[in-house]
Amino acid sequence: MRGVRLRPATPDDARFMSEMLVEAANWSALPSRPRVAVLDDPRVLRYIAGWIRPGDIGLIAMDGNDAPIGAGWVRIFPPDDPGAGFVGVAVPELTLGVNPQWRAQGVGRALLTGLHERAVQAGHGRVSLSVDRANHARRLYASEGYTVVSSGERADVMVRVLV
Ligand SMILES: CC(C)(COP(=O)(O)OP(=O)(O)OC[C@H]1O[C@@H](n2cnc3c(N)ncnc32)[C@H](O)[C@@H]1OP(=O)(O)O)[C@@H](O)C(=O)NCCC(=O)NCCS
């Protein structure tokens, strides 16, 4: 993590964040689905569409040259059009992605803990997410206090209570 810094995400980060969203959607895809095909799916696109909206909270991780290397953000979805990790009204859902060459160096954990702090500051009591049970990201979430609240065929919905 040497030289890595975090900063709040801005509207100008939408393009990079959509790349990280593609990484998250493609976590196991071999070969990876093309960016345009992933973002063509409204169930994926909705996590970044219109960035930045009221209530969105995002962090960008940057390398020593201020180039973006990872992003994490939370967004609230309405109960009548819930996200994959929906657990309740006004509970924001997390998206997290790190450039492949920067993984397993603590960047994802730093983004996650930074987002928790900001979510607390924004008055949130919980954050939720949906993660495939085979994705090693699940270990990161469990180690940061997320617990499984429901399970689908392949994915778990996990919640972190913020204190
Ligand atoms: C998931 C992801 C964001 C984690 O970011 P990261 O910077 O690689 O994670 P960190 O280096 O902070 O590691 C945190 C923990 O994740 C787990 N982890 C990370 N890389 C791992 C690997 N290759 N194998 C197994 N566990 C791993 C470990 O539990 C690790 O904790 P440890 O270092 O104490 O062992 C990143 O791997 C990624 O972008 N993956 C593709 C997108 C994705 O799947 N997003 C989540 C969708 S729900």
Coordinates of C-alpha atoms and ligand atoms in Angstrom, one line a residue:
M1 CA 0.0 0.0 0.0
R2 CA 3.1 2.3 -0.1
G3 CA 2.2 5.6 -1.7
V4 CA -1.5 4.8 -1.9
R5 CA -3.9 7.5 -1.0
L6 CA -7.7 7.7 -0.7
R7 CA -9.8 10.7 -1.8
P8 CA -13.6 11.3 -2.1
A9 CA -15.0 10.3 -5.5
T10 CA -16.3 13.1 -7.8
P11 CA -18.5 13.2 -10.9
D12 CA -15.3 13.0 -13.0
D13 CA -14.5 9.5 -11.6
A14 CA -17.6 7.9 -13.1
R15 CA -15.6 6.4 -16.0
F16 CA -13.0 4.8 -13.8
M17 CA -15.7 3.6 -11.3
S18 CA -17.6 2.0 -14.1
E19 CA -14.4 0.1 -14.9
M20 CA -14.2 -1.1 -11.3
L21 CA -17.9 -2.1 -11.5
V22 CA -17.0 -4.2 -14.6
E23 CA -14.3 -5.8 -12.5
A24 CA -16.8 -6.7 -9.8
A25 CA -19.3 -8.0 -12.3
N26 CA -16.6 -10.0 -14.1
W27 CA -14.9 -11.3 -10.9
S28 CA -14.9 -14.9 -12.1
A29 CA -15.5 -14.5 -15.9
L30 CA -12.9 -16.2 -18.0
P31 CA -12.6 -14.7 -20.5
S32 CA -13.9 -11.5 -19.1
R33 CA -17.0 -10.1 -20.6
P34 CA -16.4 -6.9 -22.6
R35 CA -17.0 -3.7 -20.7
V36 CA -19.8 -2.7 -23.0
A37 CA -21.6 -6.0 -22.6
V38 CA -21.4 -5.8 -18.8
L39 CA -22.6 -2.2 -18.7
D40 CA -25.4 -3.0 -21.1
D41 CA -27.1 -5.0 -18.3
P42 CA -29.4 -2.6 -16.4
R43 CA -28.9 -4.7 -13.3
V44 CA -25.2 -3.7 -13.3
L45 CA -25.4 -0.3 -14.8
R46 CA -27.7 0.9 -12.1
Y47 CA -24.9 0.8 -9.6
I48 CA -23.1 3.7 -11.4
A49 CA -25.7 5.4 -13.6
G50 CA -26.0 9.1 -13.0
W51 CA -22.9 9.2 -10.7
I52 CA -23.0 11.1 -8.5
R53 CA -26.5 11.3 -7.0
P54 CA -27.7 12.6 -3.6
G55 CA -26.8 10.0 -1.0
D56 CA -24.0 8.4 -3.0
I57 CA -20.7 8.1 -1.1
G58 CA -17.5 7.1 -2.9
L59 CA -13.8 6.8 -2.4
I60 CA -11.0 6.5 -4.9
A61 CA -7.7 4.9 -4.2
M62 CA -4.7 6.5 -6.0
D63 CA -1.2 5.4 -6.6
G64 CA 1.9 7.6 -6.0
N65 CA 1.3 9.3 -9.3
D66 CA -2.4 10.1 -8.4
A67 CA -3.6 7.6 -10.9
P68 CA -6.8 5.7 -9.8
I69 CA -6.2 2.1 -8.8
G70 CA -9.4 1.2 -7.0
A71 CA -12.9 2.5 -6.0
G72 CA -15.5 1.8 -3.5
W73 CA -18.9 3.4 -3.1
V74 CA -22.3 3.0 -1.6
R75 CA -25.7 3.8 -3.2
I76 CA -29.3 3.6 -1.9
F77 CA -31.9 1.8 -4.0
P78 CA -35.7 2.2 -3.5
P79 CA -37.7 -0.8 -2.1
D80 CA -39.8 -0.9 -5.3
D81 CA -36.7 -1.3 -7.4
P82 CA -34.1 -3.0 -5.0
G83 CA -30.5 -3.8 -5.7
A84 CA -29.1 -7.3 -5.4
G85 CA -28.1 -6.6 -1.8
F86 CA -31.2 -4.8 -0.7
V87 CA -32.0 -5.3 3.0
G88 CA -34.1 -2.4 4.0
V89 CA -35.2 1.2 3.3
A90 CA -32.3 3.6 3.0
V91 CA -29.6 1.0 3.7
P92 CA -26.9 1.7 1.2
E93 CA -25.4 -1.0 -1.0
L94 CA -21.6 -1.4 -1.5
T95 CA -19.6 -1.8 -4.7
L96 CA -15.9 -2.4 -4.5
G97 CA -13.2 -3.0 -7.1
V98 CA -9.4 -2.8 -7.4
N99 CA -7.2 -2.9 -10.5
P100 CA -5.9 -6.4 -11.0
Q101 CA -2.3 -5.4 -10.6
W102 CA -3.0 -3.7 -7.3
R103 CA -4.9 -6.6 -5.6
A104 CA -3.9 -8.4 -2.4
Q105 CA -2.0 -5.4 -1.1
G106 CA -4.5 -3.9 1.3
V107 CA -6.2 -1.4 -1.1
G108 CA -9.6 -3.1 -1.0
R109 CA -9.6 -3.2 2.8
A110 CA -8.5 0.5 3.0
L111 CA -11.4 1.5 0.7
L112 CA -13.9 -0.6 2.7
T113 CA -12.9 0.8 6.1
G114 CA -12.8 4.3 4.8
L115 CA -16.3 3.9 3.4
H116 CA -17.6 2.7 6.7
E117 CA -16.3 5.8 8.4
R118 CA -18.0 8.0 5.8
A119 CA -21.2 6.1 6.0
V120 CA -21.3 6.6 9.7
Q121 CA -20.7 10.3 9.2
A122 CA -23.6 10.4 6.8
G123 CA -25.8 8.9 9.5
H124 CA -26.1 5.3 8.2
G125 CA -26.4 2.4 10.7
R126 CA -25.8 -0.4 8.2
V127 CA -24.2 -1.2 4.8
S128 CA -25.2 -4.2 2.7
L129 CA -23.9 -6.0 -0.3
S130 CA -24.3 -9.1 -2.5
V131 CA -21.4 -11.3 -3.1
D132 CA -21.0 -14.7 -4.8
R133 CA -20.0 -17.3 -2.3
A134 CA -17.0 -18.4 -4.4
N135 CA -15.6 -14.8 -4.5
H136 CA -12.6 -14.3 -2.2
A137 CA -14.0 -10.8 -1.5
R138 CA -16.4 -12.6 0.8
R139 CA -13.4 -13.3 3.2
L140 CA -12.6 -9.6 3.2
Y141 CA -16.2 -8.7 4.1
A142 CA -16.4 -11.3 6.8
S143 CA -13.2 -10.1 8.3
E144 CA -14.5 -6.6 8.4
G145 CA -17.7 -7.5 10.3
Y146 CA -20.2 -8.4 7.6
T147 CA -22.5 -11.2 8.3
V148 CA -24.8 -13.2 6.0
V149 CA -28.4 -12.3 6.3
S150 CA -29.8 -14.2 3.3
S151 CA -28.6 -16.6 0.7
G152 CA -29.5 -17.2 -2.9
E153 CA -28.5 -19.9 -5.3
R154 CA -25.0 -18.6 -5.7
A155 CA -24.7 -15.3 -3.8
D156 CA -25.0 -14.2 -0.2
V157 CA -26.4 -10.9 1.0
M158 CA -24.2 -9.6 3.8
V159 CA -24.7 -6.7 6.2
R160 CA -22.3 -4.7 8.3
V161 CA -23.7 -2.9 11.3
L162 CA -21.9 0.4 11.7
V163 CA -21.0 1.7 15.1
Ligands
LIG1 C1 -12.3 -8.0 -3.8 C2 -11.3 -6.9 -4.0 C3 -11.9 -5.5 -4.1 C4 -10.4 -6.9 -2.7 O1 -9.4 -5.9 -2.9 P1 -7.9 -6.2 -2.6 O2 -7.2 -4.9 -2.6 O3 -7.4 -7.2 -3.4 O4 -8.0 -6.8 -1.1 P2 -7.0 -6.6 0.1 O5 -5.6 -6.7 -0.3 O6 -7.4 -5.4 1.0 O7 -7.3 -8.0 0.9 C5 -8.3 -8.0 1.9 C6 -8.7 -9.5 2.1 O8 -9.3 -10.0 1.0 C7 -9.0 -11.4 0.9 N1 -8.2 -11.6 -0.3 C8 -7.6 -10.7 -1.1 N2 -7.0 -11.2 -2.2 C9 -7.2 -12.6 -2.1 C10 -6.9 -13.7 -2.9 N3 -6.2 -13.5 -4.0 N4 -7.3 -14.9 -2.4 C11 -7.9 -15.1 -1.3 N5 -8.3 -14.0 -0.5 C12 -7.9 -12.8 -0.9 C13 -8.2 -11.8 2.1 O9 -9.0 -12.2 3.1 C14 -7.5 -10.4 2.4 O10 -7.2 -10.3 3.8 P3 -5.7 -10.6 4.2 O11 -4.8 -9.8 3.4 O12 -5.7 -10.3 5.7 O13 -5.5 -12.1 4.0 C15 -10.4 -7.1 -5.3 O14 -9.8 -8.4 -5.2 C16 -11.2 -7.0 -6.6 O15 -11.3 -5.9 -7.1 N6 -11.8 -8.1 -7.0 C17 -12.6 -8.1 -8.3 C18 -13.9 -7.3 -8.0 C19 -14.8 -7.9 -7.0 O16 -14.9 -9.1 -6.9 N7 -15.4 -7.0 -6.2 C20 -16.3 -7.4 -5.1 C21 -17.6 -7.8 -5.7 S1 -18.7 -8.2 -4.3

